[in-house]
mmCIF file of N, CA, C and O in Angstrom:
data_model
loop_
_atom_site.group_PDB
_atom_site.id
_atom_site.type_symbol
_atom_site.label_atom_id
_atom_site.label_comp_id
_atom_site.label_asym_id
_atom_site.label_seq_id
_atom_site.Cartn_x
_atom_site.Cartn_y
_atom_site.Cartn_z
ATOM 1 N N UNK A 1 11.796 -1.126 -35.975
ATOM 2 C CA UNK A 1 11.088 0.108 -36.185
ATOM 3 C C UNK A 1 11.305 0.532 -37.633
ATOM 4 O O UNK A 1 12.432 0.554 -38.106
ATOM 5 N N UNK A 2 10.230 0.819 -38.329
ATOM 6 C CA UNK A 2 10.308 1.259 -39.720
ATOM 7 C C UNK A 2 9.860 2.714 -39.817
ATOM 8 O O UNK A 2 8.865 3.088 -39.199
ATOM 9 N N UNK A 3 10.594 3.515 -40.588
ATOM 10 C CA UNK A 3 10.230 4.921 -40.756
ATOM 11 C C UNK A 3 10.360 5.326 -42.217
ATOM 12 O O UNK A 3 11.060 4.679 -42.998
ATOM 13 N N UNK A 4 9.669 6.399 -42.555
ATOM 14 C CA UNK A 4 9.884 7.066 -43.832
ATOM 15 C C UNK A 4 9.610 8.549 -43.610
ATOM 16 O O UNK A 4 8.832 8.938 -42.739
ATOM 17 N N UNK A 5 10.251 9.370 -44.382
ATOM 18 C CA UNK A 5 10.136 10.815 -44.224
ATOM 19 C C UNK A 5 9.243 11.398 -45.314
ATOM 20 O O UNK A 5 9.181 10.878 -46.424
ATOM 21 N N UNK A 6 8.572 12.492 -44.979
ATOM 22 C CA UNK A 6 7.752 13.214 -45.941
ATOM 23 C C UNK A 6 8.350 14.609 -46.085
ATOM 24 O O UNK A 6 8.396 15.369 -45.123
ATOM 25 N N UNK A 7 8.851 14.918 -47.277
ATOM 26 C CA UNK A 7 9.430 16.235 -47.547
ATOM 27 C C UNK A 7 8.371 17.088 -48.223
ATOM 28 O O UNK A 7 7.819 16.717 -49.248
ATOM 29 N N UNK A 8 8.074 18.245 -47.619
ATOM 30 C CA UNK A 8 7.079 19.169 -48.183
ATOM 31 C C UNK A 8 7.812 20.415 -48.676
ATOM 32 O O UNK A 8 8.514 21.075 -47.918
ATOM 33 N N UNK A 9 7.652 20.703 -49.954
ATOM 34 C CA UNK A 9 8.264 21.895 -50.547
ATOM 35 C C UNK A 9 7.432 23.131 -50.211
ATOM 36 O O UNK A 9 6.260 23.029 -49.835
ATOM 37 N N UNK A 10 8.020 24.307 -50.413
ATOM 38 C CA UNK A 10 7.312 25.568 -50.129
ATOM 39 C C UNK A 10 6.106 25.764 -51.030
ATOM 40 O O UNK A 10 5.179 26.480 -50.677
ATOM 41 N N UNK A 11 6.091 25.097 -52.193
ATOM 42 C CA UNK A 11 4.941 25.235 -53.093
ATOM 43 C C UNK A 11 3.833 24.216 -52.776
ATOM 44 O O UNK A 11 2.829 24.139 -53.482
ATOM 45 N N UNK A 12 4.019 23.399 -51.713
ATOM 46 C CA UNK A 12 2.993 22.444 -51.313
ATOM 47 C C UNK A 12 3.185 21.045 -51.865
ATOM 48 O O UNK A 12 2.501 20.116 -51.440
ATOM 49 N N UNK A 13 4.087 20.877 -52.823
ATOM 50 C CA UNK A 13 4.364 19.533 -53.329
ATOM 51 C C UNK A 13 5.093 18.736 -52.251
ATOM 52 O O UNK A 13 5.833 19.292 -51.449
ATOM 53 N N UNK A 14 4.867 17.427 -52.271
ATOM 54 C CA UNK A 14 5.553 16.604 -51.276
ATOM 55 C C UNK A 14 6.012 15.294 -51.902
ATOM 56 O O UNK A 14 5.530 14.873 -52.949
ATOM 57 N N UNK A 15 6.949 14.660 -51.222
ATOM 58 C CA UNK A 15 7.514 13.404 -51.682
ATOM 59 C C UNK A 15 7.911 12.588 -50.463
ATOM 60 O O UNK A 15 8.391 13.129 -49.473
ATOM 61 N N UNK A 16 7.682 11.262 -50.538
ATOM 62 C CA UNK A 16 8.042 10.371 -49.439
ATOM 63 C C UNK A 16 9.377 9.700 -49.751
ATOM 64 O O UNK A 16 9.670 9.346 -50.891
ATOM 65 N N UNK A 17 10.162 9.474 -48.711
ATOM 66 C CA UNK A 17 11.414 8.729 -48.865
ATOM 67 C C UNK A 17 11.108 7.233 -48.877
ATOM 68 O O UNK A 17 9.980 6.815 -48.609
ATOM 69 N N UNK A 18 12.115 6.444 -49.152
ATOM 70 C CA UNK A 18 11.984 4.990 -49.046
ATOM 71 C C UNK A 18 11.775 4.624 -47.576
ATOM 72 O O UNK A 18 12.226 5.333 -46.679
ATOM 73 N N UNK A 19 11.102 3.524 -47.316
ATOM 74 C CA UNK A 19 10.927 3.037 -45.945
ATOM 75 C C UNK A 19 12.234 2.367 -45.523
ATOM 76 O O UNK A 19 12.784 1.535 -46.252
ATOM 77 N N UNK A 20 12.732 2.756 -44.348
ATOM 78 C CA UNK A 20 13.969 2.176 -43.827
ATOM 79 C C UNK A 20 13.717 1.613 -42.438
ATOM 80 O O UNK A 20 12.865 2.099 -41.692
ATOM 81 N N UNK A 21 14.466 0.578 -42.104
ATOM 82 C CA UNK A 21 14.367 -0.011 -40.777
ATOM 83 C C UNK A 21 15.435 0.609 -39.890
ATOM 84 O O UNK A 21 16.591 0.733 -40.283
ATOM 85 N N UNK A 22 15.020 1.024 -38.701
ATOM 86 C CA UNK A 22 15.926 1.649 -37.757
ATOM 87 C C UNK A 22 15.947 0.801 -36.491
ATOM 88 O O UNK A 22 14.895 0.414 -35.974
ATOM 89 N N UNK A 23 17.141 0.502 -36.005
ATOM 90 C CA UNK A 23 17.256 -0.258 -34.763
ATOM 91 C C UNK A 23 17.295 0.716 -33.602
ATOM 92 O O UNK A 23 18.149 1.593 -33.536
ATOM 93 N N UNK A 24 16.323 0.575 -32.698
ATOM 94 C CA UNK A 24 16.249 1.450 -31.538
ATOM 95 C C UNK A 24 16.836 0.728 -30.340
ATOM 96 O O UNK A 24 16.400 -0.367 -30.000
ATOM 97 N N UNK A 25 17.827 1.342 -29.704
ATOM 98 C CA UNK A 25 18.402 0.787 -28.487
ATOM 99 C C UNK A 25 18.105 1.771 -27.360
ATOM 100 O O UNK A 25 18.502 2.936 -27.419
ATOM 101 N N UNK A 26 17.367 1.328 -26.341
ATOM 102 C CA UNK A 26 17.032 2.222 -25.243
ATOM 103 C C UNK A 26 18.290 2.719 -24.537
ATOM 104 O O UNK A 26 19.311 2.035 -24.530
ATOM 105 N N UNK A 27 18.219 3.892 -23.926
ATOM 106 C CA UNK A 27 19.389 4.456 -23.256
ATOM 107 C C UNK A 27 19.376 4.207 -21.749
ATOM 108 O O UNK A 27 20.334 4.541 -21.061
ATOM 109 N N UNK A 28 18.277 3.631 -21.214
ATOM 110 C CA UNK A 28 18.235 3.321 -19.787
ATOM 111 C C UNK A 28 17.275 2.158 -19.531
ATOM 112 O O UNK A 28 16.420 1.849 -20.355
ATOM 113 N N UNK A 29 17.447 1.534 -18.372
ATOM 114 C CA UNK A 29 16.511 0.505 -17.943
ATOM 115 C C UNK A 29 15.182 1.173 -17.625
ATOM 116 O O UNK A 29 15.162 2.287 -17.086
ATOM 117 N N UNK A 30 14.082 0.509 -17.939
ATOM 118 C CA UNK A 30 12.768 1.057 -17.612
ATOM 119 C C UNK A 30 11.755 -0.070 -17.471
ATOM 120 O O UNK A 30 11.814 -1.072 -18.195
ATOM 121 N N UNK A 31 10.857 0.103 -16.531
ATOM 122 C CA UNK A 31 9.713 -0.785 -16.346
ATOM 123 C C UNK A 31 8.482 0.090 -16.507
ATOM 124 O O UNK A 31 8.344 1.109 -15.817
ATOM 125 N N UNK A 32 7.592 -0.269 -17.406
ATOM 126 C CA UNK A 32 6.426 0.550 -17.699
ATOM 127 C C UNK A 32 5.186 -0.014 -17.010
ATOM 128 O O UNK A 32 5.130 -1.195 -16.670
ATOM 129 N N UNK A 33 4.191 0.844 -16.863
ATOM 130 C CA UNK A 33 2.942 0.412 -16.237
ATOM 131 C C UNK A 33 2.259 -0.605 -17.142
ATOM 132 O O UNK A 33 2.226 -0.445 -18.362
ATOM 133 N N UNK A 34 1.724 -1.654 -16.524
ATOM 134 C CA UNK A 34 1.032 -2.680 -17.297
ATOM 135 C C UNK A 34 -0.187 -2.085 -17.995
ATOM 136 O O UNK A 34 -0.720 -1.057 -17.579
ATOM 137 N N UNK A 35 -0.614 -2.745 -19.076
ATOM 138 C CA UNK A 35 -1.784 -2.280 -19.823
ATOM 139 C C UNK A 35 -2.598 -3.476 -20.273
ATOM 140 O O UNK A 35 -2.027 -4.414 -20.826
ATOM 141 N N UNK A 36 -3.872 -3.517 -20.094
ATOM 142 C CA UNK A 36 -4.673 -2.533 -19.360
ATOM 143 C C UNK A 36 -4.494 -2.698 -17.850
ATOM 144 O O UNK A 36 -4.047 -3.734 -17.376
ATOM 145 N N UNK A 37 -4.869 -1.678 -17.131
ATOM 146 C CA UNK A 37 -4.823 -1.706 -15.683
ATOM 147 C C UNK A 37 -5.942 -0.826 -15.160
ATOM 148 O O UNK A 37 -5.907 0.364 -15.408
ATOM 149 N N UNK A 38 -6.946 -1.356 -14.485
ATOM 150 C CA UNK A 38 -7.169 -2.732 -14.071
ATOM 151 C C UNK A 38 -7.345 -3.678 -15.268
ATOM 152 O O UNK A 38 -7.666 -3.244 -16.363
ATOM 153 N N UNK A 39 -7.155 -4.973 -14.991
ATOM 154 C CA UNK A 39 -7.234 -5.973 -16.056
ATOM 155 C C UNK A 39 -8.039 -7.182 -15.607
ATOM 156 O O UNK A 39 -8.263 -7.386 -14.424
ATOM 157 N N UNK A 40 -8.475 -7.983 -16.603
ATOM 158 C CA UNK A 40 -9.184 -9.227 -16.341
ATOM 159 C C UNK A 40 -9.215 -10.059 -17.607
ATOM 160 O O UNK A 40 -9.866 -9.654 -18.560
ATOM 161 N N UNK A 41 -8.616 -11.186 -17.749
ATOM 162 C CA UNK A 41 -7.673 -11.789 -16.818
ATOM 163 C C UNK A 41 -6.213 -11.596 -17.256
ATOM 164 O O UNK A 41 -5.316 -12.033 -16.568
ATOM 165 N N UNK A 42 -5.970 -10.956 -18.430
ATOM 166 C CA UNK A 42 -4.587 -10.813 -18.885
ATOM 167 C C UNK A 42 -4.193 -9.344 -19.015
ATOM 168 O O UNK A 42 -5.034 -8.475 -19.236
ATOM 169 N N UNK A 43 -2.901 -9.109 -18.892
ATOM 170 C CA UNK A 43 -2.346 -7.772 -19.048
ATOM 171 C C UNK A 43 -0.950 -7.898 -19.644
ATOM 172 O O UNK A 43 -0.345 -8.971 -19.599
ATOM 173 N N UNK A 44 -0.438 -6.814 -20.211
ATOM 174 C CA UNK A 44 0.897 -6.809 -20.806
ATOM 175 C C UNK A 44 1.808 -5.898 -19.996
ATOM 176 O O UNK A 44 1.411 -4.807 -19.591
ATOM 177 N N UNK A 45 3.028 -6.368 -19.789
ATOM 178 C CA UNK A 45 4.040 -5.624 -19.052
ATOM 179 C C UNK A 45 5.194 -5.363 -20.010
ATOM 180 O O UNK A 45 5.751 -6.298 -20.586
ATOM 181 N N UNK A 46 5.540 -4.089 -20.181
ATOM 182 C CA UNK A 46 6.622 -3.697 -21.086
ATOM 183 C C UNK A 46 7.815 -3.211 -20.282
ATOM 184 O O UNK A 46 7.667 -2.640 -19.202
ATOM 185 N N UNK A 47 9.009 -3.444 -20.860
ATOM 186 C CA UNK A 47 10.232 -2.993 -20.208
ATOM 187 C C UNK A 47 11.320 -2.797 -21.248
ATOM 188 O O UNK A 47 11.223 -3.305 -22.368
ATOM 189 N N UNK A 48 12.341 -2.017 -20.889
ATOM 190 C CA UNK A 48 13.464 -1.810 -21.809
ATOM 191 C C UNK A 48 14.779 -2.076 -21.093
ATOM 192 O O UNK A 48 14.904 -1.852 -19.888
ATOM 193 N N UNK A 49 15.724 -2.572 -21.883
ATOM 194 C CA UNK A 49 17.046 -2.952 -21.394
ATOM 195 C C UNK A 49 18.083 -2.307 -22.308
ATOM 196 O O UNK A 49 18.091 -2.597 -23.509
ATOM 197 N N UNK A 50 18.963 -1.424 -21.797
ATOM 198 C CA UNK A 50 19.915 -0.720 -22.653
ATOM 199 C C UNK A 50 21.154 -1.530 -23.022
ATOM 200 O O UNK A 50 21.889 -1.149 -23.925
ATOM 201 N N UNK A 51 21.387 -2.632 -22.315
ATOM 202 C CA UNK A 51 22.542 -3.485 -22.596
ATOM 203 C C UNK A 51 22.173 -4.916 -22.247
ATOM 204 O O UNK A 51 21.225 -5.152 -21.506
ATOM 205 N N UNK A 52 22.910 -5.854 -22.764
ATOM 206 C CA UNK A 52 22.641 -7.256 -22.490
ATOM 207 C C UNK A 52 22.688 -7.485 -20.978
ATOM 208 O O UNK A 52 23.660 -7.119 -20.329
ATOM 209 N N UNK A 53 21.614 -8.053 -20.435
ATOM 210 C CA UNK A 53 21.496 -8.243 -18.990
ATOM 211 C C UNK A 53 20.653 -9.468 -18.690
ATOM 212 O O UNK A 53 19.803 -9.851 -19.475
ATOM 213 N N UNK A 54 20.896 -10.045 -17.501
ATOM 214 C CA UNK A 54 20.001 -11.085 -17.023
ATOM 215 C C UNK A 54 18.765 -10.382 -16.473
ATOM 216 O O UNK A 54 18.867 -9.553 -15.575
ATOM 217 N N UNK A 55 17.605 -10.684 -17.016
ATOM 218 C CA UNK A 55 16.357 -10.015 -16.645
ATOM 219 C C UNK A 55 15.489 -10.979 -15.847
ATOM 220 O O UNK A 55 15.291 -12.125 -16.238
ATOM 221 N N UNK A 56 14.983 -10.480 -14.721
ATOM 222 C CA UNK A 56 14.098 -11.257 -13.860
ATOM 223 C C UNK A 56 12.852 -10.420 -13.586
ATOM 224 O O UNK A 56 12.961 -9.297 -13.079
ATOM 225 N N UNK A 57 11.690 -10.946 -13.956
ATOM 226 C CA UNK A 57 10.420 -10.277 -13.654
ATOM 227 C C UNK A 57 9.547 -11.268 -12.893
ATOM 228 O O UNK A 57 9.272 -12.360 -13.391
ATOM 229 N N UNK A 58 9.142 -10.846 -11.695
ATOM 230 C CA UNK A 58 8.295 -11.686 -10.853
ATOM 231 C C UNK A 58 7.043 -10.926 -10.467
ATOM 232 O O UNK A 58 7.052 -9.703 -10.367
ATOM 233 N N UNK A 59 5.972 -11.690 -10.211
ATOM 234 C CA UNK A 59 4.703 -11.129 -9.756
ATOM 235 C C UNK A 59 4.482 -11.583 -8.312
ATOM 236 O O UNK A 59 4.720 -12.745 -7.972
ATOM 237 N N UNK A 60 4.021 -10.629 -7.474
ATOM 238 C CA UNK A 60 3.778 -10.895 -6.061
ATOM 239 C C UNK A 60 2.371 -10.467 -5.684
ATOM 240 O O UNK A 60 1.820 -9.536 -6.280
ATOM 241 N N UNK A 61 1.814 -11.108 -4.645
ATOM 242 C CA UNK A 61 0.527 -10.660 -4.127
ATOM 243 C C UNK A 61 0.755 -9.552 -3.105
ATOM 244 O O UNK A 61 1.896 -9.169 -2.822
ATOM 245 N N UNK A 62 -0.317 -9.028 -2.534
ATOM 246 C CA UNK A 62 -0.240 -7.902 -1.605
ATOM 247 C C UNK A 62 0.547 -8.248 -0.336
ATOM 248 O O UNK A 62 1.097 -7.367 0.325
ATOM 249 N N UNK A 63 0.639 -9.535 -0.007
ATOM 250 C CA UNK A 63 1.380 -9.969 1.180
ATOM 251 C C UNK A 63 2.860 -10.225 0.888
ATOM 252 O O UNK A 63 3.620 -10.559 1.789
ATOM 253 N N UNK A 64 3.238 -10.093 -0.381
ATOM 254 C CA UNK A 64 4.638 -10.316 -0.751
ATOM 255 C C UNK A 64 4.952 -11.743 -1.160
ATOM 256 O O UNK A 64 6.110 -12.082 -1.394
ATOM 257 N N UNK A 65 3.928 -12.578 -1.262
ATOM 258 C CA UNK A 65 4.131 -13.959 -1.713
ATOM 259 C C UNK A 65 4.368 -13.975 -3.213
ATOM 260 O O UNK A 65 3.630 -13.329 -3.967
ATOM 261 N N UNK A 66 5.377 -14.720 -3.647
ATOM 262 C CA UNK A 66 5.658 -14.816 -5.078
ATOM 263 C C UNK A 66 4.568 -15.635 -5.753
ATOM 264 O O UNK A 66 4.255 -16.745 -5.348
ATOM 265 N N UNK A 67 3.979 -15.063 -6.818
ATOM 266 C CA UNK A 67 2.905 -15.724 -7.562
ATOM 267 C C UNK A 67 3.457 -16.427 -8.797
ATOM 268 O O UNK A 67 3.106 -17.569 -9.078
ATOM 269 N N UNK A 68 4.319 -15.729 -9.540
ATOM 270 C CA UNK A 68 4.820 -16.288 -10.800
ATOM 271 C C UNK A 68 6.088 -15.564 -11.240
ATOM 272 O O UNK A 68 6.241 -14.370 -11.001
ATOM 273 N N UNK A 69 6.981 -16.309 -11.902
ATOM 274 C CA UNK A 69 8.140 -15.706 -12.559
ATOM 275 C C UNK A 69 7.805 -15.603 -14.037
ATOM 276 O O UNK A 69 7.565 -16.612 -14.699
ATOM 277 N N UNK A 70 7.778 -14.375 -14.559
ATOM 278 C CA UNK A 70 7.406 -14.160 -15.962
ATOM 279 C C UNK A 70 8.611 -14.227 -16.885
ATOM 280 O O UNK A 70 8.509 -14.699 -18.018
ATOM 281 N N UNK A 71 9.765 -13.713 -16.439
ATOM 282 C CA UNK A 71 10.986 -13.707 -17.242
ATOM 283 C C UNK A 71 12.150 -14.025 -16.320
ATOM 284 O O UNK A 71 12.239 -13.479 -15.218
ATOM 285 N N UNK A 72 13.039 -14.895 -16.761
ATOM 286 C CA UNK A 72 14.274 -15.185 -16.034
ATOM 287 C C UNK A 72 15.297 -15.663 -17.057
ATOM 288 O O UNK A 72 15.538 -16.849 -17.203
ATOM 289 N N UNK A 73 15.860 -14.703 -17.808
ATOM 290 C CA UNK A 73 16.803 -15.060 -18.864
ATOM 291 C C UNK A 73 17.649 -13.863 -19.279
ATOM 292 O O UNK A 73 17.321 -12.719 -18.979
ATOM 293 N N UNK A 74 18.714 -14.147 -19.975
ATOM 294 C CA UNK A 74 19.582 -13.112 -20.537
ATOM 295 C C UNK A 74 18.865 -12.484 -21.730
ATOM 296 O O UNK A 74 18.363 -13.195 -22.600
ATOM 297 N N UNK A 75 18.800 -11.151 -21.749
ATOM 298 C CA UNK A 75 18.151 -10.433 -22.853
ATOM 299 C C UNK A 75 19.135 -9.436 -23.440
ATOM 300 O O UNK A 75 19.801 -8.712 -22.706
ATOM 301 N N UNK A 76 19.232 -9.367 -24.765
ATOM 302 C CA UNK A 76 20.049 -8.315 -25.392
ATOM 303 C C UNK A 76 19.346 -6.963 -25.270
ATOM 304 O O UNK A 76 18.162 -6.900 -24.953
ATOM 305 N N UNK A 77 20.060 -5.897 -25.515
ATOM 306 C CA UNK A 77 19.483 -4.556 -25.444
ATOM 307 C C UNK A 77 18.244 -4.478 -26.334
ATOM 308 O O UNK A 77 18.239 -4.997 -27.447
ATOM 309 N N UNK A 78 17.190 -3.831 -25.826
ATOM 310 C CA UNK A 78 15.977 -3.683 -26.620
ATOM 311 C C UNK A 78 14.753 -3.419 -25.777
ATOM 312 O O UNK A 78 14.829 -3.267 -24.561
ATOM 313 N N UNK A 79 13.607 -3.353 -26.455
ATOM 314 C CA UNK A 79 12.303 -3.151 -25.822
ATOM 315 C C UNK A 79 11.576 -4.491 -25.833
ATOM 316 O O UNK A 79 11.577 -5.188 -26.847
ATOM 317 N N UNK A 80 10.915 -4.818 -24.730
ATOM 318 C CA UNK A 80 10.251 -6.116 -24.611
ATOM 319 C C UNK A 80 8.862 -5.960 -24.000
ATOM 320 O O UNK A 80 8.567 -4.972 -23.350
ATOM 321 N N UNK A 81 8.044 -7.002 -24.192
ATOM 322 C CA UNK A 81 6.707 -7.047 -23.629
ATOM 323 C C UNK A 81 6.419 -8.494 -23.253
ATOM 324 O O UNK A 81 6.741 -9.419 -24.000
ATOM 325 N N UNK A 82 5.838 -8.690 -22.083
ATOM 326 C CA UNK A 82 5.469 -10.021 -21.622
ATOM 327 C C UNK A 82 4.019 -9.980 -21.160
ATOM 328 O O UNK A 82 3.562 -8.956 -20.644
ATOM 329 N N UNK A 83 3.283 -11.063 -21.389
ATOM 330 C CA UNK A 83 1.880 -11.115 -20.984
ATOM 331 C C UNK A 83 1.752 -11.880 -19.673
ATOM 332 O O UNK A 83 2.393 -12.914 -19.489
ATOM 333 N N UNK A 84 0.939 -11.357 -18.783
ATOM 334 C CA UNK A 84 0.652 -12.015 -17.511
ATOM 335 C C UNK A 84 -0.802 -12.462 -17.529
ATOM 336 O O UNK A 84 -1.704 -11.664 -17.751
ATOM 337 N N UNK A 85 -1.019 -13.766 -17.310
ATOM 338 C CA UNK A 85 -2.360 -14.344 -17.285
ATOM 339 C C UNK A 85 -2.722 -14.670 -15.841
ATOM 340 O O UNK A 85 -2.116 -15.551 -15.230
ATOM 341 N N UNK A 86 -3.716 -13.973 -15.309
ATOM 342 C CA UNK A 86 -4.123 -14.145 -13.914
ATOM 343 C C UNK A 86 -5.427 -14.930 -13.805
ATOM 344 O O UNK A 86 -6.205 -14.721 -12.869
ATOM 345 N N UNK A 87 -5.667 -15.824 -14.735
ATOM 346 C CA UNK A 87 -6.927 -16.581 -14.764
ATOM 347 C C UNK A 87 -7.215 -17.303 -13.456
ATOM 348 O O UNK A 87 -8.351 -17.398 -13.033
ATOM 349 N N UNK A 88 -6.192 -17.832 -12.811
ATOM 350 C CA UNK A 88 -6.402 -18.604 -11.588
ATOM 351 C C UNK A 88 -6.337 -17.791 -10.314
ATOM 352 O O UNK A 88 -6.371 -18.358 -9.220
ATOM 353 N N UNK A 89 -6.264 -16.475 -10.418
ATOM 354 C CA UNK A 89 -6.116 -15.622 -9.239
ATOM 355 C C UNK A 89 -7.408 -14.880 -8.921
ATOM 356 O O UNK A 89 -8.249 -14.683 -9.789
ATOM 357 N N UNK A 90 -7.533 -14.464 -7.667
ATOM 358 C CA UNK A 90 -8.709 -13.689 -7.266
ATOM 359 C C UNK A 90 -8.449 -12.201 -7.454
ATOM 360 O O UNK A 90 -7.302 -11.768 -7.579
ATOM 361 N N UNK A 91 -9.507 -11.413 -7.458
ATOM 362 C CA UNK A 91 -9.391 -9.966 -7.589
ATOM 363 C C UNK A 91 -8.496 -9.410 -6.499
ATOM 364 O O UNK A 91 -8.454 -9.937 -5.388
ATOM 365 N N UNK A 92 -7.783 -8.340 -6.832
ATOM 366 C CA UNK A 92 -6.945 -7.712 -5.825
ATOM 367 C C UNK A 92 -5.794 -6.956 -6.434
ATOM 368 O O UNK A 92 -5.680 -6.814 -7.655
ATOM 369 N N UNK A 93 -4.924 -6.474 -5.560
ATOM 370 C CA UNK A 93 -3.731 -5.735 -5.965
ATOM 371 C C UNK A 93 -2.555 -6.699 -6.022
ATOM 372 O O UNK A 93 -2.339 -7.494 -5.099
ATOM 373 N N UNK A 94 -1.805 -6.602 -7.093
ATOM 374 C CA UNK A 94 -0.601 -7.414 -7.284
ATOM 375 C C UNK A 94 0.546 -6.477 -7.666
ATOM 376 O O UNK A 94 0.324 -5.349 -8.112
ATOM 377 N N UNK A 95 1.751 -6.955 -7.475
ATOM 378 C CA UNK A 95 2.945 -6.180 -7.802
ATOM 379 C C UNK A 95 3.808 -6.965 -8.762
ATOM 380 O O UNK A 95 3.862 -8.193 -8.689
ATOM 381 N N UNK A 96 4.487 -6.260 -9.666
ATOM 382 C CA UNK A 96 5.473 -6.908 -10.529
ATOM 383 C C UNK A 96 6.793 -6.175 -10.391
ATOM 384 O O UNK A 96 6.837 -4.958 -10.275
ATOM 385 N N UNK A 97 7.874 -6.952 -10.344
ATOM 386 C CA UNK A 97 9.201 -6.403 -10.068
ATOM 387 C C UNK A 97 10.177 -6.828 -11.150
ATOM 388 O O UNK A 97 10.247 -8.007 -11.500
ATOM 389 N N UNK A 98 10.908 -5.845 -11.669
ATOM 390 C CA UNK A 98 11.954 -6.078 -12.668
ATOM 391 C C UNK A 98 13.308 -5.913 -11.995
ATOM 392 O O UNK A 98 13.551 -4.912 -11.321
ATOM 393 N N UNK A 99 14.180 -6.914 -12.160
ATOM 394 C CA UNK A 99 15.569 -6.832 -11.730
ATOM 395 C C UNK A 99 16.426 -7.105 -12.953
ATOM 396 O O UNK A 99 16.277 -8.140 -13.598
ATOM 397 N N UNK A 100 17.323 -6.158 -13.266
ATOM 398 C CA UNK A 100 18.234 -6.309 -14.408
ATOM 399 C C UNK A 100 19.483 -5.491 -14.100
ATOM 400 O O UNK A 100 19.384 -4.280 -13.890
ATOM 401 N N UNK A 101 20.633 -6.134 -14.063
ATOM 402 C CA UNK A 101 21.852 -5.426 -13.681
ATOM 403 C C UNK A 101 21.677 -4.878 -12.277
ATOM 404 O O UNK A 101 21.221 -5.581 -11.382
ATOM 405 N N UNK A 102 21.981 -3.599 -12.079
ATOM 406 C CA UNK A 102 21.786 -2.943 -10.784
ATOM 407 C C UNK A 102 20.420 -2.278 -10.676
ATOM 408 O O UNK A 102 20.135 -1.616 -9.694
ATOM 409 N N UNK A 103 19.586 -2.428 -11.702
ATOM 410 C CA UNK A 103 18.278 -1.786 -11.754
ATOM 411 C C UNK A 103 17.220 -2.679 -11.118
ATOM 412 O O UNK A 103 17.131 -3.868 -11.422
ATOM 413 N N UNK A 104 16.428 -2.105 -10.212
ATOM 414 C CA UNK A 104 15.290 -2.806 -9.601
ATOM 415 C C UNK A 104 14.129 -1.822 -9.539
ATOM 416 O O UNK A 104 14.295 -0.692 -9.071
ATOM 417 N N UNK A 105 12.968 -2.227 -10.031
ATOM 418 C CA UNK A 105 11.777 -1.383 -9.940
ATOM 419 C C UNK A 105 10.546 -2.262 -9.787
ATOM 420 O O UNK A 105 10.472 -3.345 -10.369
ATOM 421 N N UNK A 106 9.600 -1.777 -8.997
ATOM 422 C CA UNK A 106 8.353 -2.495 -8.735
ATOM 423 C C UNK A 106 7.178 -1.592 -9.081
ATOM 424 O O UNK A 106 7.209 -0.398 -8.798
ATOM 425 N N UNK A 107 6.145 -2.170 -9.673
ATOM 426 C CA UNK A 107 4.929 -1.423 -9.996
ATOM 427 C C UNK A 107 3.715 -2.231 -9.531
ATOM 428 O O UNK A 107 3.778 -3.439 -9.368
ATOM 429 N N UNK A 108 2.601 -1.520 -9.373
ATOM 430 C CA UNK A 108 1.359 -2.108 -8.881
ATOM 431 C C UNK A 108 0.375 -2.314 -10.034
ATOM 432 O O UNK A 108 0.321 -1.486 -10.956
ATOM 433 N N UNK A 109 -0.381 -3.409 -9.965
ATOM 434 C CA UNK A 109 -1.450 -3.656 -10.939
ATOM 435 C C UNK A 109 -2.670 -4.196 -10.206
ATOM 436 O O UNK A 109 -2.550 -4.768 -9.133
ATOM 437 N N UNK A 110 -3.830 -3.994 -10.817
ATOM 438 C CA UNK A 110 -5.090 -4.365 -10.175
ATOM 439 C C UNK A 110 -5.851 -5.361 -11.062
ATOM 440 O O UNK A 110 -6.117 -5.081 -12.226
ATOM 441 N N UNK A 111 -6.185 -6.496 -10.459
ATOM 442 C CA UNK A 111 -6.999 -7.514 -11.129
ATOM 443 C C UNK A 111 -8.433 -7.346 -10.647
ATOM 444 O O UNK A 111 -8.700 -7.431 -9.454
ATOM 445 N N UNK A 112 -9.358 -7.061 -11.563
ATOM 446 C CA UNK A 112 -10.788 -6.919 -11.241
ATOM 447 C C UNK A 112 -11.570 -8.008 -11.954
ATOM 448 O O UNK A 112 -11.517 -8.128 -13.166
ATOM 449 N N UNK A 113 -12.304 -8.755 -11.196
ATOM 450 C CA UNK A 113 -13.131 -9.812 -11.785
ATOM 451 C C UNK A 113 -14.557 -9.345 -11.890
ATOM 452 O O UNK A 113 -15.069 -8.600 -11.148
#
């Protein structure tokens, strides 16, 4: 993450600071809604990990059948994004589940053809 500050004086003059890189470490586990949703045929799934953890993200169909494992690896603290390609799947409702440490969350996504 890169930032710079803009200082505005009372007389309306302003000055920008140097651009600095800031490391952002999330303070909690989070699974975000995929985007776009509905999607065809690809979508992005974002998540955050506050500490180094083994991260597992799986996609399931409406019947609970596992469709694909998107992530299954140790991840350091940070924000991440993974792309899901549903080219070979039919329209319908699918679920994606994040397991990391003691955190488990599931969200719904819709594939429209």
